[in-house]
mmCIF file of C-alpha atoms and ligand atoms in Angstrom:
data_model
loop_
_atom_site.group_PDB
_atom_site.id
_atom_site.type_symbol
_atom_site.label_atom_id
_atom_site.label_comp_id
_atom_site.label_asym_id
_atom_site.label_seq_id
_atom_site.Cartn_x
_atom_site.Cartn_y
_atom_site.Cartn_z
ATOM 1 C CA UNK A 1 45.310 -9.947 -10.182
ATOM 2 C CA UNK A 2 45.052 -8.495 -6.702
ATOM 3 C CA UNK A 3 44.059 -10.818 -3.868
ATOM 4 C CA UNK A 4 40.794 -10.438 -1.904
ATOM 5 C CA UNK A 5 42.762 -9.138 1.107
ATOM 6 C CA UNK A 6 44.481 -6.547 -1.071
ATOM 7 C CA UNK A 7 41.176 -5.541 -2.519
ATOM 8 C CA UNK A 8 39.656 -5.272 0.947
ATOM 9 C CA UNK A 9 42.464 -3.031 2.005
ATOM 10 C CA UNK A 10 42.091 -0.720 -0.952
ATOM 11 C CA UNK A 11 38.276 -0.523 -0.539
ATOM 12 C CA UNK A 12 38.758 0.329 3.168
ATOM 13 C CA UNK A 13 41.248 3.026 2.154
ATOM 14 C CA UNK A 14 38.832 4.460 -0.405
ATOM 15 C CA UNK A 15 35.959 4.456 2.161
ATOM 16 C CA UNK A 16 38.186 6.308 4.659
ATOM 17 C CA UNK A 17 39.437 8.795 2.049
ATOM 18 C CA UNK A 18 35.835 9.603 0.951
ATOM 19 C CA UNK A 19 34.780 9.923 4.567
ATOM 20 C CA UNK A 20 37.565 12.473 5.224
ATOM 21 C CA UNK A 21 36.849 14.330 1.930
ATOM 22 C CA UNK A 22 33.152 14.768 2.840
ATOM 23 C CA UNK A 23 33.609 15.603 6.482
ATOM 24 C CA UNK A 24 32.577 12.242 7.855
ATOM 25 C CA UNK A 25 34.349 9.955 10.381
ATOM 26 C CA UNK A 26 35.584 6.666 8.709
ATOM 27 C CA UNK A 27 34.168 4.762 11.700
ATOM 28 C CA UNK A 28 30.638 5.901 10.818
ATOM 29 C CA UNK A 29 30.684 3.902 7.600
ATOM 30 C CA UNK A 30 30.413 0.126 7.718
ATOM 31 C CA UNK A 31 31.435 -2.231 4.943
ATOM 32 C CA UNK A 32 29.188 -5.011 3.841
ATOM 33 C CA UNK A 33 31.085 -7.469 1.610
ATOM 34 C CA UNK A 34 28.690 -8.757 -1.016
ATOM 35 C CA UNK A 35 29.719 -12.323 -1.674
ATOM 36 C CA UNK A 36 26.881 -13.502 -4.008
ATOM 37 C CA UNK A 37 28.117 -15.980 -6.592
ATOM 38 C CA UNK A 38 31.510 -16.421 -4.781
ATOM 39 C CA UNK A 39 32.288 -19.637 -2.924
ATOM 40 C CA UNK A 40 32.609 -19.967 0.827
ATOM 41 C CA UNK A 41 36.448 -20.135 0.348
ATOM 42 C CA UNK A 42 36.363 -16.503 -0.881
ATOM 43 C CA UNK A 43 34.282 -15.409 2.104
ATOM 44 C CA UNK A 44 36.648 -17.147 4.370
ATOM 45 C CA UNK A 45 39.550 -15.269 2.766
ATOM 46 C CA UNK A 46 37.763 -11.933 3.373
ATOM 47 C CA UNK A 47 36.951 -12.982 6.928
ATOM 48 C CA UNK A 48 40.631 -13.810 7.496
ATOM 49 C CA UNK A 49 41.445 -10.314 6.366
ATOM 50 C CA UNK A 50 39.096 -8.939 9.127
ATOM 51 C CA UNK A 51 35.745 -8.644 7.384
ATOM 52 C CA UNK A 52 32.751 -9.637 9.523
ATOM 53 C CA UNK A 53 29.602 -8.702 7.603
ATOM 54 C CA UNK A 54 28.646 -10.408 4.357
ATOM 55 C CA UNK A 55 25.738 -9.822 2.023
ATOM 56 C CA UNK A 56 23.900 -12.464 -0.001
ATOM 57 C CA UNK A 57 21.184 -12.165 -2.639
ATOM 58 C CA UNK A 58 20.001 -15.724 -3.129
ATOM 59 C CA UNK A 59 18.532 -17.656 -0.139
ATOM 60 C CA UNK A 60 19.784 -21.128 -0.939
ATOM 61 C CA UNK A 61 23.289 -19.986 -1.862
ATOM 62 C CA UNK A 62 23.458 -17.850 1.311
ATOM 63 C CA UNK A 63 22.292 -20.713 3.519
ATOM 64 C CA UNK A 64 24.977 -23.039 2.191
ATOM 65 C CA UNK A 65 27.761 -20.517 3.051
ATOM 66 C CA UNK A 66 26.211 -19.670 6.483
ATOM 67 C CA UNK A 67 26.287 -23.421 7.278
ATOM 68 C CA UNK A 68 29.738 -24.007 6.024
ATOM 69 C CA UNK A 69 31.196 -20.949 7.793
ATOM 70 C CA UNK A 70 29.152 -21.214 11.050
ATOM 71 C CA UNK A 71 32.255 -21.565 13.261
ATOM 72 C CA UNK A 72 33.549 -18.113 12.159
ATOM 73 C CA UNK A 73 30.574 -16.184 13.659
ATOM 74 C CA UNK A 74 30.138 -13.921 10.685
ATOM 75 C CA UNK A 75 27.176 -11.491 10.293
ATOM 76 C CA UNK A 76 24.896 -12.252 7.385
ATOM 77 C CA UNK A 77 22.752 -9.746 5.486
ATOM 78 C CA UNK A 78 20.082 -10.802 3.061
ATOM 79 C CA UNK A 79 20.038 -8.059 0.336
ATOM 80 C CA UNK A 80 18.251 -9.671 -2.603
ATOM 81 C CA UNK A 81 14.603 -9.541 -3.566
ATOM 82 C CA UNK A 82 12.659 -11.631 -1.027
ATOM 83 C CA UNK A 83 9.775 -13.849 -2.105
ATOM 84 C CA UNK A 84 7.116 -14.771 0.481
ATOM 85 C CA UNK A 85 7.987 -18.434 0.296
ATOM 86 C CA UNK A 86 11.534 -17.739 1.260
ATOM 87 C CA UNK A 87 10.987 -15.576 4.331
ATOM 88 C CA UNK A 88 11.315 -18.387 6.784
ATOM 89 C CA UNK A 89 14.861 -19.314 5.710
ATOM 90 C CA UNK A 90 15.854 -15.651 6.069
ATOM 91 C CA UNK A 91 14.138 -15.266 9.410
ATOM 92 C CA UNK A 92 15.894 -18.344 10.798
ATOM 93 C CA UNK A 93 19.326 -17.870 9.424
ATOM 94 C CA UNK A 94 20.192 -14.256 8.642
ATOM 95 C CA UNK A 95 21.033 -11.358 11.014
ATOM 96 C CA UNK A 96 19.741 -8.663 8.704
ATOM 97 C CA UNK A 97 17.463 -8.151 5.770
ATOM 98 C CA UNK A 98 17.768 -4.995 3.665
ATOM 99 C CA UNK A 99 15.184 -5.480 0.924
ATOM 100 C CA UNK A 100 11.838 -5.125 2.675
ATOM 101 C CA UNK A 101 9.324 -3.164 0.720
ATOM 102 C CA UNK A 102 5.948 -4.641 1.683
ATOM 103 C CA UNK A 103 4.279 -5.011 5.056
ATOM 104 C CA UNK A 104 3.349 -8.623 4.258
ATOM 105 C CA UNK A 105 7.029 -9.663 3.989
ATOM 106 C CA UNK A 106 7.941 -7.877 7.171
ATOM 107 C CA UNK A 107 5.058 -9.529 9.092
ATOM 108 C CA UNK A 108 6.096 -12.926 7.912
ATOM 109 C CA UNK A 109 9.705 -12.301 8.919
ATOM 110 C CA UNK A 110 8.552 -11.147 12.364
ATOM 111 C CA UNK A 111 6.241 -14.187 12.874
ATOM 112 C CA UNK A 112 9.062 -16.513 11.679
ATOM 113 C CA UNK A 113 11.955 -15.073 13.555
ATOM 114 C CA UNK A 114 12.851 -17.647 16.283
ATOM 115 C CA UNK A 115 12.562 -16.330 19.846
ATOM 116 C CA UNK A 116 16.030 -17.784 20.597
ATOM 117 C CA UNK A 117 17.679 -15.279 18.239
ATOM 118 C CA UNK A 118 17.959 -11.487 18.489
ATOM 119 C CA UNK A 119 15.392 -9.626 16.505
ATOM 120 C CA UNK A 120 16.067 -9.564 12.769
ATOM 121 C CA UNK A 121 17.654 -6.176 11.838
ATOM 122 C CA UNK A 122 15.857 -4.737 8.776
ATOM 123 C CA UNK A 123 15.998 -1.914 6.345
ATOM 124 C CA UNK A 124 13.123 -0.615 4.245
ATOM 125 C CA UNK A 125 14.041 -0.611 0.591
ATOM 126 C CA UNK A 126 13.103 2.736 -1.031
ATOM 127 C CA UNK A 127 12.808 3.339 -4.781
ATOM 128 C CA UNK A 128 14.558 6.646 -5.480
ATOM 129 C CA UNK A 129 14.747 6.070 -9.270
ATOM 130 C CA UNK A 130 11.078 6.248 -10.096
ATOM 131 C CA UNK A 131 9.398 4.224 -12.849
ATOM 132 C CA UNK A 132 12.507 2.414 -14.049
ATOM 133 C CA UNK A 133 12.881 0.004 -11.120
ATOM 134 C CA UNK A 134 10.201 -2.186 -9.553
ATOM 135 C CA UNK A 135 11.795 -2.898 -6.196
ATOM 136 C CA UNK A 136 11.400 -0.570 -3.279
ATOM 137 C CA UNK A 137 8.602 1.488 -1.743
ATOM 138 C CA UNK A 138 7.794 4.919 -3.187
ATOM 139 C CA UNK A 139 9.265 7.519 -0.919
ATOM 140 C CA UNK A 140 5.780 9.056 -0.461
ATOM 141 C CA UNK A 141 4.574 5.748 1.127
ATOM 142 C CA UNK A 142 7.667 5.126 3.305
ATOM 143 C CA UNK A 143 6.570 6.802 6.530
ATOM 144 C CA UNK A 144 3.393 4.809 7.251
ATOM 145 C CA UNK A 145 5.052 1.546 6.172
ATOM 146 C CA UNK A 146 8.121 2.285 8.311
ATOM 147 C CA UNK A 147 5.820 2.884 11.341
ATOM 148 C CA UNK A 148 4.064 -0.451 10.875
ATOM 149 C CA UNK A 149 7.368 -2.318 10.455
ATOM 150 C CA UNK A 150 8.944 -0.601 13.450
ATOM 151 C CA UNK A 151 6.035 -1.907 15.592
ATOM 152 C CA UNK A 152 6.658 -5.654 14.704
ATOM 153 C CA UNK A 153 7.831 -7.524 17.707
ATOM 154 C CA UNK A 154 10.621 -9.664 16.227
ATOM 155 C CA UNK A 155 12.143 -7.064 13.879
ATOM 156 C CA UNK A 156 14.307 -4.023 14.551
ATOM 157 C CA UNK A 157 13.885 -1.408 11.837
ATOM 158 C CA UNK A 158 17.350 0.159 11.448
ATOM 159 C CA UNK A 159 16.960 2.333 8.364
ATOM 160 C CA UNK A 160 16.674 2.572 4.651
ATOM 161 C CA UNK A 161 18.321 0.781 1.686
ATOM 162 C CA UNK A 162 18.497 2.097 -1.852
ATOM 163 C CA UNK A 163 19.787 0.797 -5.199
ATOM 164 C CA UNK A 164 19.661 3.718 -7.578
ATOM 165 C CA UNK A 165 19.836 3.259 -11.333
ATOM 166 C CA UNK A 166 23.458 2.758 -12.441
ATOM 167 C CA UNK A 167 24.850 6.157 -13.272
ATOM 168 C CA UNK A 168 28.347 7.206 -14.294
ATOM 169 C CA UNK A 169 28.100 10.908 -13.550
ATOM 170 C CA UNK A 170 29.193 11.603 -9.867
ATOM 171 C CA UNK A 171 26.792 14.503 -9.360
ATOM 172 C CA UNK A 172 23.815 12.463 -10.509
ATOM 173 C CA UNK A 173 24.923 9.519 -8.365
ATOM 174 C CA UNK A 174 24.868 12.034 -5.449
ATOM 175 C CA UNK A 175 21.386 13.319 -6.399
ATOM 176 C CA UNK A 176 19.780 9.951 -6.013
ATOM 177 C CA UNK A 177 21.518 9.269 -2.678
ATOM 178 C CA UNK A 178 20.456 12.764 -1.490
ATOM 179 C CA UNK A 179 16.832 11.784 -1.935
ATOM 180 C CA UNK A 180 17.349 8.735 0.286
ATOM 181 C CA UNK A 181 19.157 10.844 2.847
ATOM 182 C CA UNK A 182 16.390 13.463 2.921
ATOM 183 C CA UNK A 183 13.826 10.689 3.538
ATOM 184 C CA UNK A 184 15.990 9.156 6.209
ATOM 185 C CA UNK A 185 16.161 12.473 8.037
ATOM 186 C CA UNK A 186 12.433 13.006 7.675
ATOM 187 C CA UNK A 187 11.619 9.618 9.199
ATOM 188 C CA UNK A 188 13.949 10.274 12.078
ATOM 189 C CA UNK A 189 12.288 13.670 12.620
ATOM 190 C CA UNK A 190 8.926 11.807 12.743
ATOM 191 C CA UNK A 191 10.288 9.832 15.716
ATOM 192 C CA UNK A 192 11.668 6.636 14.167
ATOM 193 C CA UNK A 193 14.959 5.534 15.761
ATOM 194 C CA UNK A 194 16.955 4.809 12.670
ATOM 195 C CA UNK A 195 20.713 4.593 12.324
ATOM 196 C CA UNK A 196 21.391 2.816 9.096
ATOM 197 C CA UNK A 197 21.473 4.235 5.583
ATOM 198 C CA UNK A 198 22.477 1.259 3.357
ATOM 199 C CA UNK A 199 23.659 2.751 0.126
ATOM 200 C CA UNK A 200 26.657 2.646 -2.247
ATOM 201 C CA UNK A 201 28.025 -0.172 -4.270
ATOM 202 C CA UNK A 202 31.421 -0.726 -6.087
ATOM 203 C CA UNK A 203 30.712 1.962 -8.752
ATOM 204 C CA UNK A 204 29.106 4.640 -6.588
ATOM 205 C CA UNK A 205 30.051 4.190 -2.930
ATOM 206 C CA UNK A 206 32.026 7.422 -2.708
ATOM 207 C CA UNK A 207 28.936 9.451 -3.859
ATOM 208 C CA UNK A 208 26.873 7.554 -1.240
ATOM 209 C CA UNK A 209 29.403 8.417 1.441
ATOM 210 C CA UNK A 210 29.297 12.038 0.388
ATOM 211 C CA UNK A 211 25.507 11.914 0.977
ATOM 212 C CA UNK A 212 25.562 10.242 4.326
ATOM 213 C CA UNK A 213 25.710 6.463 3.729
ATOM 214 C CA UNK A 214 26.452 4.502 6.967
ATOM 215 C CA UNK A 215 26.800 1.130 5.263
ATOM 216 C CA UNK A 216 28.286 0.489 1.822
ATOM 217 C CA UNK A 217 27.577 -2.829 0.050
ATOM 218 C CA UNK A 218 30.593 -3.746 -2.036
ATOM 219 C CA UNK A 219 30.999 -6.867 -4.097
ATOM 220 C CA UNK A 220 32.962 -6.503 -7.329
ATOM 221 C CA UNK A 221 35.624 -4.273 -5.880
ATOM 222 C CA UNK A 222 36.454 -6.870 -3.241
ATOM 223 C CA UNK A 223 35.847 -10.210 -4.979
ATOM 224 C CA UNK A 224 36.216 -9.310 -8.662
ATOM 225 C CA UNK A 225 33.745 -9.374 -11.611
ATOM 226 C CA UNK A 226 30.918 -11.882 -10.972
ATOM 227 C CA UNK A 227 30.366 -14.784 -13.437
ATOM 228 C CA UNK A 228 26.723 -15.743 -13.417
ATOM 229 C CA UNK A 229 26.226 -19.277 -14.421
HETATM 230 C C1 PLP B 1 25.198 -7.240 -6.021
HETATM 231 C C2 PLP B 1 24.797 -6.172 -5.109
HETATM 232 C C3 PLP B 1 25.684 -5.287 -4.470
HETATM 233 C C4 PLP B 1 27.168 -5.279 -4.842
HETATM 234 O O1 PLP B 1 27.346 -4.775 -6.090
HETATM 235 P P1 PLP B 1 28.822 -4.494 -6.681
HETATM 236 O O2 PLP B 1 28.550 -3.540 -7.819
HETATM 237 O O3 PLP B 1 29.446 -5.773 -7.081
HETATM 238 O O4 PLP B 1 29.647 -3.864 -5.584
HETATM 239 C C5 PLP B 1 25.262 -4.406 -3.541
HETATM 240 N N1 PLP B 1 23.935 -4.346 -3.224
HETATM 241 C C6 PLP B 1 23.008 -5.231 -3.779
HETATM 242 C C7 PLP B 1 21.550 -5.096 -3.387
HETATM 243 C C8 PLP B 1 23.417 -6.086 -4.693
HETATM 244 O O5 PLP B 1 22.505 -6.939 -5.239
#
């Protein structure tokens, strides 16, 4: 079995190859290592190989790793569904939150973000797969919601996040990401200062890069298959 640092290297090479293939600069595409279910020791191994940004889906699990690895000054992104009663822990401990799809959640995060920290960096989660998934705002409702979120004092709206339905066919993967990209461009044209398109996971990040992703969120290809207990 390949080590985490070997996996990291091969993911970085694949990101760079996809960037070149689709006329992008490798530097435009950030890598978020999704460490959910993996112990702090695995995060430390990826960090030792040069990885700075980590994504977590579960608040308590994320907090434990943030605390344990505090000395390493890593960047922590909350990417899981966020319940109202968990917003404070995210506001106080994470650097980013990608999964905002309701104004209420954004307002709570803004109110609860400590003044001693930089504003929480956030993405609006958009549902580009229609009926089949429940998370994410309908693209038709994204602009007014994005405007309200962008106006909140303790948040910085950075862009959009999408999790399309799993899809094996490359051109269908691209089609879902293309919807997100079109919306991203539209919101920028409307005057929102966005720079982050958070899209692409282990099985589809090449398609996401082809369609303009600026941040791929990769778990399995770095840490291995997850084992949910
Ligand atoms: C788990 C997860 C990922 C990583 O998925 P892999 O298929 O393991 O790369 C990315 N984004 C979100 C929102 C996730 O929940």
